CSV table of C-alpha atoms in Angstrom, one decimal:
chain,number,residue,atom,x,y,z
A,1,UNK,CA,-0.1,-0.3,0.0
A,2,UNK,CA,1.2,3.6,-0.2
A,3,UNK,CA,2.0,6.0,1.9
A,4,UNK,CA,-0.7,7.4,3.7
A,5,UNK,CA,1.0,10.9,4.3
A,6,UNK,CA,2.0,11.1,1.2
A,7,UNK,CA,-2.3,10.2,0.1
A,8,UNK,CA,-3.2,13.0,2.8
A,9,UNK,CA,-1.0,16.2,1.0
A,10,UNK,CA,-4.4,17.3,-0.6
A,11,UNK,CA,-6.6,16.7,2.5
A,12,UNK,CA,-6.5,19.8,4.3
A,13,UNK,CA,-9.7,22.1,3.8
A,14,UNK,CA,-9.2,24.5,6.1
A,15,UNK,CA,-11.7,26.9,6.9
A,16,UNK,CA,-14.6,24.6,6.5
A,17,UNK,CA,-17.6,25.2,8.4
A,18,UNK,CA,-18.2,22.4,11.9
A,19,UNK,CA,-21.2,20.5,10.0
A,20,UNK,CA,-22.5,20.1,6.9
A,21,UNK,CA,-25.9,18.9,8.3
A,22,UNK,CA,-26.4,15.5,6.5
A,23,UNK,CA,-28.2,14.5,9.8
A,24,UNK,CA,-31.2,16.6,11.6
A,25,UNK,CA,-30.5,16.3,15.3
A,26,UNK,CA,-32.4,14.3,17.0
A,27,UNK,CA,-33.8,12.8,13.9
A,28,UNK,CA,-34.0,9.1,12.3
A,29,UNK,CA,-30.9,7.8,10.4
A,30,UNK,CA,-31.5,5.0,7.9
A,31,UNK,CA,-29.5,2.5,7.0
A,32,UNK,CA,-30.8,-0.1,3.8
A,33,UNK,CA,-33.7,1.9,4.3
A,34,UNK,CA,-34.2,0.4,8.5
A,35,UNK,CA,-34.4,3.9,10.8
A,36,UNK,CA,-32.2,4.1,13.5
A,37,UNK,CA,-33.7,6.2,16.0
A,38,UNK,CA,-29.9,8.7,17.0
A,39,UNK,CA,-30.5,11.5,20.2
A,40,UNK,CA,-27.9,14.0,20.6
A,41,UNK,CA,-26.9,15.9,23.9
A,42,UNK,CA,-25.7,19.2,22.5
A,43,UNK,CA,-25.5,20.4,25.9
A,44,UNK,CA,-24.1,17.2,28.5
A,45,UNK,CA,-20.8,19.1,29.4
A,46,UNK,CA,-19.2,15.6,27.7
A,47,UNK,CA,-17.6,17.7,24.9
A,48,UNK,CA,-17.4,16.1,21.3
A,49,UNK,CA,-18.5,12.7,22.1
A,50,UNK,CA,-22.6,13.2,22.6
A,51,UNK,CA,-23.1,14.6,18.9
A,52,UNK,CA,-23.3,13.5,15.7
A,53,UNK,CA,-21.0,14.5,13.6
A,54,UNK,CA,-21.0,14.3,9.9
A,55,UNK,CA,-17.6,11.4,9.3
A,56,UNK,CA,-19.8,9.2,11.3
A,57,UNK,CA,-23.1,9.6,8.8
A,58,UNK,CA,-20.3,9.7,6.0
A,59,UNK,CA,-18.5,6.5,7.3
A,60,UNK,CA,-21.8,4.7,8.4
A,61,UNK,CA,-24.0,5.1,5.2
A,62,UNK,CA,-20.4,4.0,3.8
A,63,UNK,CA,-20.8,0.6,5.3
A,64,UNK,CA,-24.4,0.0,4.1
A,65,UNK,CA,-22.4,0.1,0.9
A,66,UNK,CA,-20.2,-2.3,1.3
A,67,UNK,CA,-23.0,-4.6,2.6
A,68,UNK,CA,-24.1,-7.3,4.8
A,69,UNK,CA,-21.8,-9.2,2.5
A,70,UNK,CA,-18.6,-7.8,4.2
A,71,UNK,CA,-19.7,-6.9,7.6
A,72,UNK,CA,-21.9,-10.1,8.5
A,73,UNK,CA,-20.7,-12.3,11.2
A,74,UNK,CA,-17.2,-10.0,11.6
A,75,UNK,CA,-15.8,-8.7,14.7
A,76,UNK,CA,-15.6,-5.5,14.3
A,77,UNK,CA,-14.1,-2.4,16.9
A,78,UNK,CA,-15.1,1.2,16.6
A,79,UNK,CA,-13.0,3.7,18.6
A,80,UNK,CA,-14.7,6.3,19.8
A,81,UNK,CA,-18.5,5.4,19.4
A,82,UNK,CA,-20.0,8.6,20.9
A,83,UNK,CA,-23.9,8.9,19.9
A,84,UNK,CA,-23.1,5.0,18.1
A,85,UNK,CA,-24.4,5.5,15.0
A,86,UNK,CA,-21.5,4.0,13.1
A,87,UNK,CA,-21.5,0.9,15.3
A,88,UNK,CA,-25.6,0.8,15.2
A,89,UNK,CA,-25.3,0.9,11.7
A,90,UNK,CA,-22.7,-2.4,11.5
A,91,UNK,CA,-24.4,-4.2,13.6
A,92,UNK,CA,-27.5,-4.0,11.9
A,93,UNK,CA,-25.2,-4.6,9.2
A,94,UNK,CA,-24.7,-8.5,11.3
A,95,UNK,CA,-21.6,-7.9,13.2
A,96,UNK,CA,-20.5,-8.4,16.2
A,97,UNK,CA,-19.9,-4.7,17.4
A,98,UNK,CA,-17.5,-3.9,20.4
A,99,UNK,CA,-18.2,-0.1,20.7
A,100,UNK,CA,-15.8,1.9,22.2
A,101,UNK,CA,-15.1,5.0,24.0
A,102,UNK,CA,-14.7,7.3,27.6
A,103,UNK,CA,-16.4,6.9,30.7
A,104,UNK,CA,-18.4,9.8,30.8
A,105,UNK,CA,-19.5,9.4,27.2
A,106,UNK,CA,-20.7,6.0,27.7
A,107,UNK,CA,-24.4,6.5,29.1
A,108,UNK,CA,-25.0,8.2,26.5
A,109,UNK,CA,-23.9,5.7,23.8
A,110,UNK,CA,-25.4,3.3,25.8
A,111,UNK,CA,-29.0,5.5,25.1
A,112,UNK,CA,-29.0,5.2,21.7
A,113,UNK,CA,-27.5,1.1,21.8
A,114,UNK,CA,-30.7,0.2,23.6
A,115,UNK,CA,-33.7,2.2,21.9
A,116,UNK,CA,-32.4,0.5,18.8
A,117,UNK,CA,-31.9,-3.0,20.1
A,118,UNK,CA,-35.4,-4.2,18.0
A,119,UNK,CA,-33.4,-3.5,14.9
A,120,UNK,CA,-29.8,-4.7,15.6
A,121,UNK,CA,-30.4,-7.7,18.1
A,122,UNK,CA,-31.9,-9.6,14.9
A,123,UNK,CA,-29.1,-9.5,13.0
A,124,UNK,CA,-25.5,-8.7,14.8
A,125,UNK,CA,-24.5,-7.7,18.4
A,126,UNK,CA,-23.4,-4.7,20.3
A,127,UNK,CA,-21.0,-4.8,23.6
A,128,UNK,CA,-19.9,-1.5,25.5
A,129,UNK,CA,-16.2,-0.9,26.9
A,130,UNK,CA,-14.4,1.2,28.0
A,131,UNK,CA,-11.6,2.3,26.2
A,132,UNK,CA,-8.9,4.9,27.2
A,133,UNK,CA,-6.5,5.8,24.0
A,134,UNK,CA,-3.8,6.9,27.0
A,135,UNK,CA,-3.9,3.0,28.3
A,136,UNK,CA,-4.4,1.3,25.3
A,137,UNK,CA,-1.8,-1.6,26.7
A,138,UNK,CA,-5.1,-2.4,29.4
A,139,UNK,CA,-7.7,-2.8,26.2
A,140,UNK,CA,-7.7,-6.6,25.3
A,141,UNK,CA,-9.2,-7.8,22.5
A,142,UNK,CA,-8.5,-10.5,20.2
A,143,UNK,CA,-9.9,-12.3,16.9
A,144,UNK,CA,-10.3,-8.7,15.6
A,145,UNK,CA,-11.4,-8.3,12.0
A,146,UNK,CA,-12.2,-4.5,10.9
A,147,UNK,CA,-11.5,-1.2,13.6
A,148,UNK,CA,-13.8,2.1,12.0
A,149,UNK,CA,-13.6,5.3,13.6
A,150,UNK,CA,-15.2,8.4,12.7
A,151,UNK,CA,-13.8,11.8,13.2
A,152,UNK,CA,-11.5,10.6,15.7
A,153,UNK,CA,-8.5,13.1,15.5
A,154,UNK,CA,-9.3,17.3,16.0
A,155,UNK,CA,-5.3,18.0,17.4
A,156,UNK,CA,-2.0,16.8,17.7
A,157,UNK,CA,-2.6,14.9,21.4
A,158,UNK,CA,-5.4,12.8,19.6
A,159,UNK,CA,-3.5,12.1,16.6
A,160,UNK,CA,-0.5,10.5,18.5
A,161,UNK,CA,-2.8,8.7,20.8
A,162,UNK,CA,-5.0,7.3,18.2
A,163,UNK,CA,-2.6,5.7,15.8
A,164,UNK,CA,-1.1,4.3,19.6
A,165,UNK,CA,-4.1,2.7,19.9
A,166,UNK,CA,-4.6,1.0,16.6
A,167,UNK,CA,-1.0,0.0,17.0
A,168,UNK,CA,-1.1,-1.5,20.3
A,169,UNK,CA,-5.1,-3.9,18.8
A,170,UNK,CA,-3.0,-4.3,14.9
A,171,UNK,CA,0.1,-5.2,15.9
A,172,UNK,CA,-0.7,-9.1,16.8
A,173,UNK,CA,-3.6,-9.1,14.4
A,174,UNK,CA,-2.1,-7.7,11.3
A,175,UNK,CA,-5.4,-8.6,9.5
A,176,UNK,CA,-7.8,-6.0,10.8
A,177,UNK,CA,-9.0,-4.2,8.1
A,178,UNK,CA,-9.4,0.1,9.4
A,179,UNK,CA,-11.8,2.4,7.8
A,180,UNK,CA,-11.7,5.9,9.6
A,181,UNK,CA,-13.2,9.4,8.2
A,182,UNK,CA,-11.6,12.2,8.7
A,183,UNK,CA,-12.5,15.7,8.4
A,184,UNK,CA,-9.2,18.4,8.3
A,185,UNK,CA,-9.4,21.3,10.1
A,186,UNK,CA,-5.9,22.3,10.8
A,187,UNK,CA,-2.6,21.6,8.3
A,188,UNK,CA,-0.1,20.7,11.2
A,189,UNK,CA,-2.9,18.7,12.7
A,190,UNK,CA,-3.8,16.7,9.7
A,191,UNK,CA,0.6,16.6,9.1
A,192,UNK,CA,1.3,14.6,12.4
A,193,UNK,CA,-2.2,11.7,12.1
A,194,UNK,CA,-0.4,11.0,9.3
A,195,UNK,CA,3.1,11.2,9.9
A,196,UNK,CA,2.9,8.9,12.7
A,197,UNK,CA,0.7,6.5,10.4
A,198,UNK,CA,3.7,5.9,8.9
A,199,UNK,CA,6.2,5.8,11.6
A,200,UNK,CA,3.8,3.3,13.3
A,201,UNK,CA,3.8,1.2,10.3
A,202,UNK,CA,0.6,1.9,8.5
A,203,UNK,CA,-0.3,2.2,5.1
A,204,UNK,CA,-3.6,2.6,3.2
A,205,UNK,CA,-5.6,4.5,0.4
A,206,UNK,CA,-7.9,6.9,0.5
A,207,UNK,CA,-11.3,6.2,0.0
A,208,UNK,CA,-12.4,8.0,-3.8
A,209,UNK,CA,-16.2,9.6,-3.8
A,210,UNK,CA,-17.1,7.6,-6.0
A,211,UNK,CA,-16.6,4.4,-4.4
A,212,UNK,CA,-19.0,6.3,-1.3
A,213,UNK,CA,-22.3,6.4,-0.7
A,214,UNK,CA,-23.7,8.4,-3.4
A,215,UNK,CA,-26.1,10.5,-0.6
A,216,UNK,CA,-23.6,10.5,2.0
A,217,UNK,CA,-20.3,11.8,0.5
A,218,UNK,CA,-18.1,15.6,0.8
A,219,UNK,CA,-15.1,16.8,-0.7
A,220,UNK,CA,-14.6,18.2,2.7
A,221,UNK,CA,-14.2,14.8,4.9
A,222,UNK,CA,-11.8,11.5,3.8
A,223,UNK,CA,-12.2,7.8,4.2
A,224,UNK,CA,-9.3,6.2,4.3
A,225,UNK,CA,-8.7,2.1,4.5
A,226,UNK,CA,-6.0,1.2,6.0
A,227,UNK,CA,-3.7,-1.8,7.7
A,228,UNK,CA,-1.0,-2.8,9.3
A,229,UNK,CA,2.5,-3.7,8.2
A,230,UNK,CA,4.6,-5.5,11.1
A,231,UNK,CA,7.9,-5.6,8.1
A,232,UNK,CA,7.2,-2.0,8.4
A,233,UNK,CA,7.8,-0.9,11.7
A,234,UNK,CA,12.1,-0.1,12.7
A,235,UNK,CA,12.9,0.2,16.2
A,236,UNK,CA,16.1,1.1,17.2
A,237,UNK,CA,17.5,-1.5,13.4
A,238,UNK,CA,15.9,-4.1,14.2
A,239,UNK,CA,11.5,-5.1,13.3
A,240,UNK,CA,9.3,-5.3,16.3
A,241,UNK,CA,5.3,-6.0,17.2
A,242,UNK,CA,5.2,-5.8,21.0
A,243,UNK,CA,7.5,-2.3,21.6
A,244,UNK,CA,6.1,1.4,20.7
A,245,UNK,CA,7.8,2.7,18.2
A,246,UNK,CA,8.8,6.7,19.6
A,247,UNK,CA,10.4,8.1,16.7
A,248,UNK,CA,8.5,11.5,16.9
A,249,UNK,CA,9.1,14.1,19.5
A,250,UNK,CA,6.0,14.4,21.9
A,251,UNK,CA,3.6,16.6,20.4
A,252,UNK,CA,3.3,20.5,22.0
């Protein structure tokens, strides 16, 4: 695969509005014409985690386009589930989903998971787990097929934590495919994110607008498909899949 940072050179859409209004607040969101009820809490005080962002809508509809044949029976982890729109879509499409977020966000995730249970329980499964990316070594999970993440990075510190968390899951499971949606806000954050992807041995490709769902895509949001390649990680001149690379200065 190509270097993710090379693919991101044209990804900076600085000054873009915060939302493209692809989702009506507290509205129904459909996967294959099946409405999912997604509640939001913009005044919850938990930051970005209790609101549906455009990246989530676009990634969820991309999963719809991939179809049940790609998701059915697969074990999926969602990083930063928030309101749960992506994980709910994956479960409805037949996946066994582990939805993760910080402990102050998960109660909101659970409300949407529980309210939509009659829909996803017939096709997939959902488990909720706390996951603090700064303590990724404590998060143990096996036999993962797919990782999804919508808008996980909006500052340099999150870029480091996100990629490090991916690495700690994928380093012993190179079969994992990662799908993530990224909205460019600041060039330095984009550079940090994709440089860190390279350092940690991830390679990927941008998913073109033509490949995305026709009703949910934007030239201001980029979708990526990536995988971890063990042979790419070099630490002190030797290959390693057990130690965390430390090749970039800490984000300020």
